[in-house]
mmCIF file of C-alpha atoms and ligand atoms in Angstrom:
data_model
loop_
_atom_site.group_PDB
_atom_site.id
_atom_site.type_symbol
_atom_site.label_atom_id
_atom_site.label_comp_id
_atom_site.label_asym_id
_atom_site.label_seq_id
_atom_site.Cartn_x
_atom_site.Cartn_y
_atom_site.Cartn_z
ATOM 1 C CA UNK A 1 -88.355 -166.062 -55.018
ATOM 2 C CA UNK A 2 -85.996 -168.002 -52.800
ATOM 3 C CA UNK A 3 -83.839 -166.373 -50.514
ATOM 4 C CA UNK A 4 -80.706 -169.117 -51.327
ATOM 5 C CA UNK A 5 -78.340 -167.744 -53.370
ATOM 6 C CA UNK A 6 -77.794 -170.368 -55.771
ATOM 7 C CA UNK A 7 -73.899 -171.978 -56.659
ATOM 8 C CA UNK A 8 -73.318 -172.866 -59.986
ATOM 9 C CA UNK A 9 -70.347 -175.537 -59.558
ATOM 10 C CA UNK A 10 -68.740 -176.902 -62.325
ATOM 11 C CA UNK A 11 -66.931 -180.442 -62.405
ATOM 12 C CA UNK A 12 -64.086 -181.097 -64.667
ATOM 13 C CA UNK A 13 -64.031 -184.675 -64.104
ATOM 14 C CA UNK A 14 -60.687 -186.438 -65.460
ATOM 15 C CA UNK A 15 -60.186 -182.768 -67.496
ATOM 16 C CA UNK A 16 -57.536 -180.280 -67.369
ATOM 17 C CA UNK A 17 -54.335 -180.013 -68.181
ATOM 18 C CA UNK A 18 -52.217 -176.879 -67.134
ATOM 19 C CA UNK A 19 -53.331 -175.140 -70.846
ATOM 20 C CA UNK A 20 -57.045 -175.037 -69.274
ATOM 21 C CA UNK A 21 -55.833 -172.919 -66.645
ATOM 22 C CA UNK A 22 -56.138 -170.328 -69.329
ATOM 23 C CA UNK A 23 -59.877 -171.301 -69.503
ATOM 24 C CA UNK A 24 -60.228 -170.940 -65.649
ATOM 25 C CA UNK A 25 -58.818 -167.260 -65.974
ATOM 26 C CA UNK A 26 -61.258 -166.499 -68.314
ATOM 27 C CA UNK A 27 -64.141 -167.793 -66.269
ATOM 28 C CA UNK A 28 -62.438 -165.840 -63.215
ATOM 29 C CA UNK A 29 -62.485 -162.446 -65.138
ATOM 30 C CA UNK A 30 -65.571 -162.895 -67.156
ATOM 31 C CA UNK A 31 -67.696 -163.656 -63.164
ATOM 32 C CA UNK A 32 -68.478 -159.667 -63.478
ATOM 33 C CA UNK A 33 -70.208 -158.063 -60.201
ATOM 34 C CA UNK A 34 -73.102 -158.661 -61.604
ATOM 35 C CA UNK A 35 -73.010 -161.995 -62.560
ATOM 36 C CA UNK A 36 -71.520 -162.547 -59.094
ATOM 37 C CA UNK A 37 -74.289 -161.418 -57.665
ATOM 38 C CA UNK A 38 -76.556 -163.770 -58.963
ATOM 39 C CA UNK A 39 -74.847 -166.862 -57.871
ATOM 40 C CA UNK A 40 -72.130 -168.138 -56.354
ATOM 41 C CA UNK A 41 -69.384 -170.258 -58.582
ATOM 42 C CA UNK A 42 -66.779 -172.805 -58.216
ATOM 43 C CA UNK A 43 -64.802 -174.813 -59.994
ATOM 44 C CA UNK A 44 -63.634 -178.534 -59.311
ATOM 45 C CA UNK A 45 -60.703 -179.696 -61.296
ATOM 46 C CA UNK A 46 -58.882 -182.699 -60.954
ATOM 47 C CA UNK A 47 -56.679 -182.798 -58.216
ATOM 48 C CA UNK A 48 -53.849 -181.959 -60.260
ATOM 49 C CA UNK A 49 -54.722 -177.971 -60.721
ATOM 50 C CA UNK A 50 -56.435 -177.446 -57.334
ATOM 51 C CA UNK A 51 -53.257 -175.702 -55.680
ATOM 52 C CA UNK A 52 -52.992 -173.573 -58.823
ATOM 53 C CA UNK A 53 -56.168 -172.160 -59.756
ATOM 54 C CA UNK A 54 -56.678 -171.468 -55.703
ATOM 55 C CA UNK A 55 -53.858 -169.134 -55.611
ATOM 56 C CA UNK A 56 -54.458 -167.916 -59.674
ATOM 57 C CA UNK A 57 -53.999 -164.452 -59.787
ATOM 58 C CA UNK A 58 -57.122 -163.646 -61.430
ATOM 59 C CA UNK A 59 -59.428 -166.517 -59.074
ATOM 60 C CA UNK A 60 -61.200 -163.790 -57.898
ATOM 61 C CA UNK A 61 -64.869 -164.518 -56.520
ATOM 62 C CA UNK A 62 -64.609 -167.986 -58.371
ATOM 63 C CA UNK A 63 -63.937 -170.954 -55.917
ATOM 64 C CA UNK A 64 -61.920 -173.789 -56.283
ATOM 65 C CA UNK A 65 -63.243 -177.296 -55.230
ATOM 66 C CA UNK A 66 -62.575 -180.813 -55.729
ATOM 67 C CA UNK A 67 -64.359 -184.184 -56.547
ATOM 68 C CA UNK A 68 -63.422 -186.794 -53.996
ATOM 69 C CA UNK A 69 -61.761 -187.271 -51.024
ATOM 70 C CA UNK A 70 -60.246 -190.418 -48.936
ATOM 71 C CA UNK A 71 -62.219 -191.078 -45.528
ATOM 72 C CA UNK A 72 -58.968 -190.663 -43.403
ATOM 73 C CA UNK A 73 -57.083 -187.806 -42.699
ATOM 74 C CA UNK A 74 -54.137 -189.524 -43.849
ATOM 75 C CA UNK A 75 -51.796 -192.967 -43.130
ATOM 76 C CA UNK A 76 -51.187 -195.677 -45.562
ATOM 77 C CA UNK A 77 -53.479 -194.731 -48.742
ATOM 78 C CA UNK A 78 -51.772 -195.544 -51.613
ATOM 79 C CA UNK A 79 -52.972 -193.071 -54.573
ATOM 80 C CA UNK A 80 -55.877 -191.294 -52.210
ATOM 81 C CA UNK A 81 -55.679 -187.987 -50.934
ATOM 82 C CA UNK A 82 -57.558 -186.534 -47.881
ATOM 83 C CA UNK A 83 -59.719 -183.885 -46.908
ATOM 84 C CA UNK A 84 -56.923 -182.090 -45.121
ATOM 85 C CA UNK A 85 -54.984 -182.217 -48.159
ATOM 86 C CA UNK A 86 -57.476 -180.578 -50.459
ATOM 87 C CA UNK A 87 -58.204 -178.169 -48.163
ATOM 88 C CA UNK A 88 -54.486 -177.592 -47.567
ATOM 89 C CA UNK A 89 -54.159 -176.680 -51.277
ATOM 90 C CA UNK A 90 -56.926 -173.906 -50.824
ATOM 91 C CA UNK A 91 -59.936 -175.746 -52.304
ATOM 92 C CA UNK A 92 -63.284 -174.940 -50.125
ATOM 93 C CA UNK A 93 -65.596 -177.890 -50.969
ATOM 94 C CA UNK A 94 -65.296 -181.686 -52.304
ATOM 95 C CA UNK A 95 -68.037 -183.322 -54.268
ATOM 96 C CA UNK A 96 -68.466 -186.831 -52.693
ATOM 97 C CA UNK A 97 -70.553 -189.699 -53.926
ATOM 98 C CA UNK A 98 -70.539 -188.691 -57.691
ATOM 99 C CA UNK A 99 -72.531 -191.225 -59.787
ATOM 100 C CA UNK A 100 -69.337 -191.986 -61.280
ATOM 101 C CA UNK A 101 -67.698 -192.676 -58.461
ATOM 102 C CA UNK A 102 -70.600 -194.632 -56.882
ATOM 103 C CA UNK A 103 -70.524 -197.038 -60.546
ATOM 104 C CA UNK A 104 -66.999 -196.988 -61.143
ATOM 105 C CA UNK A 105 -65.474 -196.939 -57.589
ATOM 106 C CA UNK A 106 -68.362 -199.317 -56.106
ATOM 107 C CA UNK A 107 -68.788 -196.253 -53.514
ATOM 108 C CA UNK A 108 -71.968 -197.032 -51.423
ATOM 109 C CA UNK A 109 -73.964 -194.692 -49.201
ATOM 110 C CA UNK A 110 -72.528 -195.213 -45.937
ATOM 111 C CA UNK A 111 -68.635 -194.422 -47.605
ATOM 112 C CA UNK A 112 -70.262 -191.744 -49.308
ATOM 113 C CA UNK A 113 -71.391 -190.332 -45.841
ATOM 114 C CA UNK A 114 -68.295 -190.799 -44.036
ATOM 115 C CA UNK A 115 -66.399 -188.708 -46.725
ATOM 116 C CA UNK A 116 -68.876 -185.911 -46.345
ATOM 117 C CA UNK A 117 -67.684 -185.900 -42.317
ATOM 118 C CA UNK A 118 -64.168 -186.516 -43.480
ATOM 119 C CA UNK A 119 -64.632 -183.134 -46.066
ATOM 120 C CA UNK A 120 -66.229 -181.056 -42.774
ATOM 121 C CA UNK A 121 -63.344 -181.985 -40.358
ATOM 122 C CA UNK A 122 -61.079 -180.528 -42.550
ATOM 123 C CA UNK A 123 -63.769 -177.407 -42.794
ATOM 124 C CA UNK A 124 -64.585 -178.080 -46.840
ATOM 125 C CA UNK A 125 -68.815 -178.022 -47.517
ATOM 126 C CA UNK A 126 -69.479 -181.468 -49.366
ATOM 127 C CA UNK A 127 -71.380 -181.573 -52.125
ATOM 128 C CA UNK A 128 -73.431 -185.165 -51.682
ATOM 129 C CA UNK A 129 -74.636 -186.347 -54.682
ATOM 130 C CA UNK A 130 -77.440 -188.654 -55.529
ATOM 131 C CA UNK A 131 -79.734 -189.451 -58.527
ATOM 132 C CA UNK A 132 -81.445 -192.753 -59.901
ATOM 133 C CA UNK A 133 -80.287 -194.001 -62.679
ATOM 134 C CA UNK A 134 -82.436 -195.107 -66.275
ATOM 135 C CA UNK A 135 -84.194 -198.369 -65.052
ATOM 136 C CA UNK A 136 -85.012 -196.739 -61.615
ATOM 137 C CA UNK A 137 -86.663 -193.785 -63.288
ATOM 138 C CA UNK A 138 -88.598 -196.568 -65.891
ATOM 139 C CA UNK A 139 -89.382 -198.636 -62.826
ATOM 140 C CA UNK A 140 -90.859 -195.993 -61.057
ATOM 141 C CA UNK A 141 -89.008 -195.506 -58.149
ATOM 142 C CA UNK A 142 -86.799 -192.264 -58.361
ATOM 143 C CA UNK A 143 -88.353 -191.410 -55.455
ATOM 144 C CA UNK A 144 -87.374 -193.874 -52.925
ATOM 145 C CA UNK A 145 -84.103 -194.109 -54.518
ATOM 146 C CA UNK A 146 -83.812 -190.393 -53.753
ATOM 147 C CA UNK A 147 -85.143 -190.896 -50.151
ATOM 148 C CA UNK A 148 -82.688 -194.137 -49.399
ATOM 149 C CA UNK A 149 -79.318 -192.148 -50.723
ATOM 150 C CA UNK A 150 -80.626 -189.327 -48.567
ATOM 151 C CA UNK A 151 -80.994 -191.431 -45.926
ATOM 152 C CA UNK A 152 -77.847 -193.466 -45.616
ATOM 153 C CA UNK A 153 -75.686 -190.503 -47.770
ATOM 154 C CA UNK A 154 -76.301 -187.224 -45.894
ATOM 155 C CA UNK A 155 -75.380 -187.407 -42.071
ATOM 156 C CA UNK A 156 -77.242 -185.884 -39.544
ATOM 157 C CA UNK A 157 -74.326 -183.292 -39.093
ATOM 158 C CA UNK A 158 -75.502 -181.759 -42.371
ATOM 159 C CA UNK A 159 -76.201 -178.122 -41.776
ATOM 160 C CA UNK A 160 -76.913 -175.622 -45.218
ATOM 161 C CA UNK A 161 -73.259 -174.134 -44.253
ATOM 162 C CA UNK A 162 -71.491 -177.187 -44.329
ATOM 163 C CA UNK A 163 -73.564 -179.426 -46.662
ATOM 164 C CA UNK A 164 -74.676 -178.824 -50.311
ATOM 165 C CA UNK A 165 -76.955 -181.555 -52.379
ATOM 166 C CA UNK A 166 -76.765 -182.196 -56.028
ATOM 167 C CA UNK A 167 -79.580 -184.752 -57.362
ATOM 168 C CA UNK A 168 -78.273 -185.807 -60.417
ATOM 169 C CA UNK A 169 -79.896 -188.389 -62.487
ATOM 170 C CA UNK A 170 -77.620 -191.134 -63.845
ATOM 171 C CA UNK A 171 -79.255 -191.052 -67.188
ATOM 172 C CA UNK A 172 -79.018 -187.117 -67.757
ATOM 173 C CA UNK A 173 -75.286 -187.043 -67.221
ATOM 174 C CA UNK A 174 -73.797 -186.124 -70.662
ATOM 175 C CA UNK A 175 -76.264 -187.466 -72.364
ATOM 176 C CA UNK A 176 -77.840 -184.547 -73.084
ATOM 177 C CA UNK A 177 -80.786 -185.952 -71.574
ATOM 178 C CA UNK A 178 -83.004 -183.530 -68.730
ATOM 179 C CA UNK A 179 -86.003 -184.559 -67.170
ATOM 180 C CA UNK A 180 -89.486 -183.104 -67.994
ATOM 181 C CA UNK A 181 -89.529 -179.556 -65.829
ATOM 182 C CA UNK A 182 -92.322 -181.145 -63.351
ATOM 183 C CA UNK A 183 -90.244 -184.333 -62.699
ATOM 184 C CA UNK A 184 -87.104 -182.374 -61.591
ATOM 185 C CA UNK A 185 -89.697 -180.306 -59.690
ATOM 186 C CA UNK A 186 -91.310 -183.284 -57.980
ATOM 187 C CA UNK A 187 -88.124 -184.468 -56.842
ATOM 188 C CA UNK A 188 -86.993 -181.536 -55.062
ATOM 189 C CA UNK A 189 -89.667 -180.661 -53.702
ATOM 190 C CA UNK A 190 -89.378 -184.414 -52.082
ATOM 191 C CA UNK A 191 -85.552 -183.966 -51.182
ATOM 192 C CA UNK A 192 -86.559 -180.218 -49.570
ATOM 193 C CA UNK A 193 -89.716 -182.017 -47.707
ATOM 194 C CA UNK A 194 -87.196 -185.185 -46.500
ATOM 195 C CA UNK A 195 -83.898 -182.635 -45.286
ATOM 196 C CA UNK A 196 -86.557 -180.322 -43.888
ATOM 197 C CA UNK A 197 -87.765 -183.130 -41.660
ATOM 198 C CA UNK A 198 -84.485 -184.732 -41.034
ATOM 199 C CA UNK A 199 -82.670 -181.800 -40.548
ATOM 200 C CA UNK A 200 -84.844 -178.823 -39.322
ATOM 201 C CA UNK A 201 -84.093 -175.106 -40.436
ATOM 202 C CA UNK A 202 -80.795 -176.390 -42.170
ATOM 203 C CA UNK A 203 -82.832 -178.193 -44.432
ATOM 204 C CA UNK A 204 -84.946 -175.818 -45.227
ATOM 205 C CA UNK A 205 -82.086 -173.788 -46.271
ATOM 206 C CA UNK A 206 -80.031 -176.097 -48.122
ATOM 207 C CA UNK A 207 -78.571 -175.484 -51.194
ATOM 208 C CA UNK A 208 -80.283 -178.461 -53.859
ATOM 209 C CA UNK A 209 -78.660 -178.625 -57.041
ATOM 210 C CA UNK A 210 -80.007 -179.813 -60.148
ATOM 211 C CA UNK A 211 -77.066 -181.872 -62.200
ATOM 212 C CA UNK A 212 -77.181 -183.482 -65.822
ATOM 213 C CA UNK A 213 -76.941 -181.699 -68.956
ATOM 214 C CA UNK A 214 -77.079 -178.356 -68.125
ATOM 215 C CA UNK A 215 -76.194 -176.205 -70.461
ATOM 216 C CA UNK A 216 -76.785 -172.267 -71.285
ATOM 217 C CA UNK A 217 -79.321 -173.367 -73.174
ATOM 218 C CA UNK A 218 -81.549 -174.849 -71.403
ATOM 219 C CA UNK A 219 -80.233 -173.360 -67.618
ATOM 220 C CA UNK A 220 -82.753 -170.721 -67.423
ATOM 221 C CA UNK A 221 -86.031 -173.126 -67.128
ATOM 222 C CA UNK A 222 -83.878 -175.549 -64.775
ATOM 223 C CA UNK A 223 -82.772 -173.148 -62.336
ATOM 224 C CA UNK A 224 -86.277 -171.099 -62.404
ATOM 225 C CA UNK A 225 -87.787 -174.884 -60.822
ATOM 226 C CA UNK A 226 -89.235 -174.102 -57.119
ATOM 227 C CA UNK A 227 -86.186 -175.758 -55.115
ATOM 228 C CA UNK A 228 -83.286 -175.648 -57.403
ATOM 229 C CA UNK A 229 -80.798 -173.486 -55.788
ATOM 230 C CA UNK A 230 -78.027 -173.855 -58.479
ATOM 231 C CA UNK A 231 -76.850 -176.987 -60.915
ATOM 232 C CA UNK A 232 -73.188 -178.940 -61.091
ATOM 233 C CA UNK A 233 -72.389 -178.687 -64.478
ATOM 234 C CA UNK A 234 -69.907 -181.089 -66.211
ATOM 235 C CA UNK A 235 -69.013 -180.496 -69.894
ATOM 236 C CA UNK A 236 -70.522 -177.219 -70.065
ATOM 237 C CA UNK A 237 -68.091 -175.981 -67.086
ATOM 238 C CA UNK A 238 -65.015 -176.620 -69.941
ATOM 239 C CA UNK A 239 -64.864 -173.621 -71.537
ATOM 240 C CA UNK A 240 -65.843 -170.228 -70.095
ATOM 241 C CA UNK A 241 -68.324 -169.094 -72.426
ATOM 242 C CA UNK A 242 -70.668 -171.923 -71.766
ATOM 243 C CA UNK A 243 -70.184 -171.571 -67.645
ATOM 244 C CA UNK A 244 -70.556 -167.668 -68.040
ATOM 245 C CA UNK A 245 -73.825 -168.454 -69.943
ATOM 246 C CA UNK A 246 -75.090 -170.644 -67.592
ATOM 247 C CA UNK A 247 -74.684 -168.537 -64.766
ATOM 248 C CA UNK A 248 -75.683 -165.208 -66.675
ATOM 249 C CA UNK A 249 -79.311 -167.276 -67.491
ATOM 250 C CA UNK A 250 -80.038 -167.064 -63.748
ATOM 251 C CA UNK A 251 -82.879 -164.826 -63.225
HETATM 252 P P1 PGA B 301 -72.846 -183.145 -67.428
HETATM 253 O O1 PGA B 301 -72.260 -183.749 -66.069
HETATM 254 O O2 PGA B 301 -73.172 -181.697 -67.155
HETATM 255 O O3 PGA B 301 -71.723 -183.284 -68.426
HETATM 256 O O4 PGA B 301 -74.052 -183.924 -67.780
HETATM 257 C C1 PGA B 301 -72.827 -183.426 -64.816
HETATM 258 C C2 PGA B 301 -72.092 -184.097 -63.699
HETATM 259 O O5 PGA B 301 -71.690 -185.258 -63.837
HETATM 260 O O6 PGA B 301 -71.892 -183.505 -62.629
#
């Protein structure tokens, strides 16, 4: 078995109004000992309910992250916030480069790596993501999409403290599409091969994510794939019972 503890991170997307802060307690209380003990957990809500649910009363082990930050620390932004911001709220992490954010945003991988610096100035892990979306997979050539996001989205500051990676293919994102077991095997056993050579013992260590459709349902085969060391979950981080589950169905 590995020796990463895995993070299950859930991503609320453009979700949450103050009601689902409810929904967070009940996530907080319901992350028993033992569930804590088999993986990490964090939350990312908009940035709307980041200062709240860090200082919740009942946050407890669960952490609170968010899911993009500006490149600057601050200045004339209209509508962005920074790195130093989120982490001045108490959030510990910031996903950056988000399919969604890549499509809708036209973010490409060099922004995508200067927010992950931007997120470890202000001392917040990024959580890079990556994934190829339908026509790459039919074309056959998820894996040198994987390899040229790596490439040009995770810098070469990337250590397994500061640096989390979630490869999420475009076409399983609440769809409730997954890949075939062995294909989300093959590619991280590629991304762990590529950080390992890029980045020495940090890549080695490196928390990889599997993201897309995870549910309770099917989180126990994902997460038992050699080199998945946790998933970002999107819908199925809504509503505590379905986060619980997919955390309790880690082995
Ligand atoms: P999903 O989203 O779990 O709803 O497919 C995953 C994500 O976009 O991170």
């Amino acid at each position: 078995m590995s020796s990463i503890k895995p993070l299950i991170a859930g991503n609320w997307k453009m979700n949450g109004l103050r009601a689902e802060m409810d929904e967070f307690a009940a996530m907080a209380q319901g992350l028993s000992s033992e569930l804590s003990s088999k993986a990490d957990a964090m939350i990312c809500p908009p940035f709307t309910l980041i200062a709240a649910l860090a200082k919740h009363p009942d946050r407890g082990a669960l952490a609170v992250g968010a899911q993009d930050c500006h490149v600057a620390n601050s200045g004339a932004h209209t509508g962005d916030i920074s790195a130093a911001m989120i982490a001045d709220c108490g959030a510990e992490a910031v996903i950056v480069g988000h399919s969604e954010r890549r499509q809708d945003h036209g973010e490409t991988n060099v922004l995508v790596a200067a927010k992950a610096e931007a997120a470890w100035s202000a001392g917040l892990t990024a959580i890079i993501c990556i994934g190829e979306t339908e026509a790459e997979r039919r074309g056959g050539t998820t894996l040198s999409v994987v390899e040229k996001q790596l490439a040009g989205s995770v810098p070469l500051g990337a250590t397994a403290q500061n640096t989390v990676i979630a490869y999420e293919p475009v076409w399983a994102i609440g769809t409730g599409l997954t890949p075939e077991i062995d294909d989300v095997a093959e590619v991280h056993g590629f991304m762990r091969a590529f950080l390992g050579n890029r980045l020495g013992d940090d890549g080695g260590k490196m928390r990889l994510l599997y993201g897309g459709s995870v549910k309770p349902a099917n989180a126990a085969k994902l997460m038992l794939v050699p080199e998945v060391n946790g998933a970002l979950v999107g819908g199925a981080s809504l509503k505590a019972s379905d986060f619980l589950g997919i955390i309790r169905a880690m082995s």
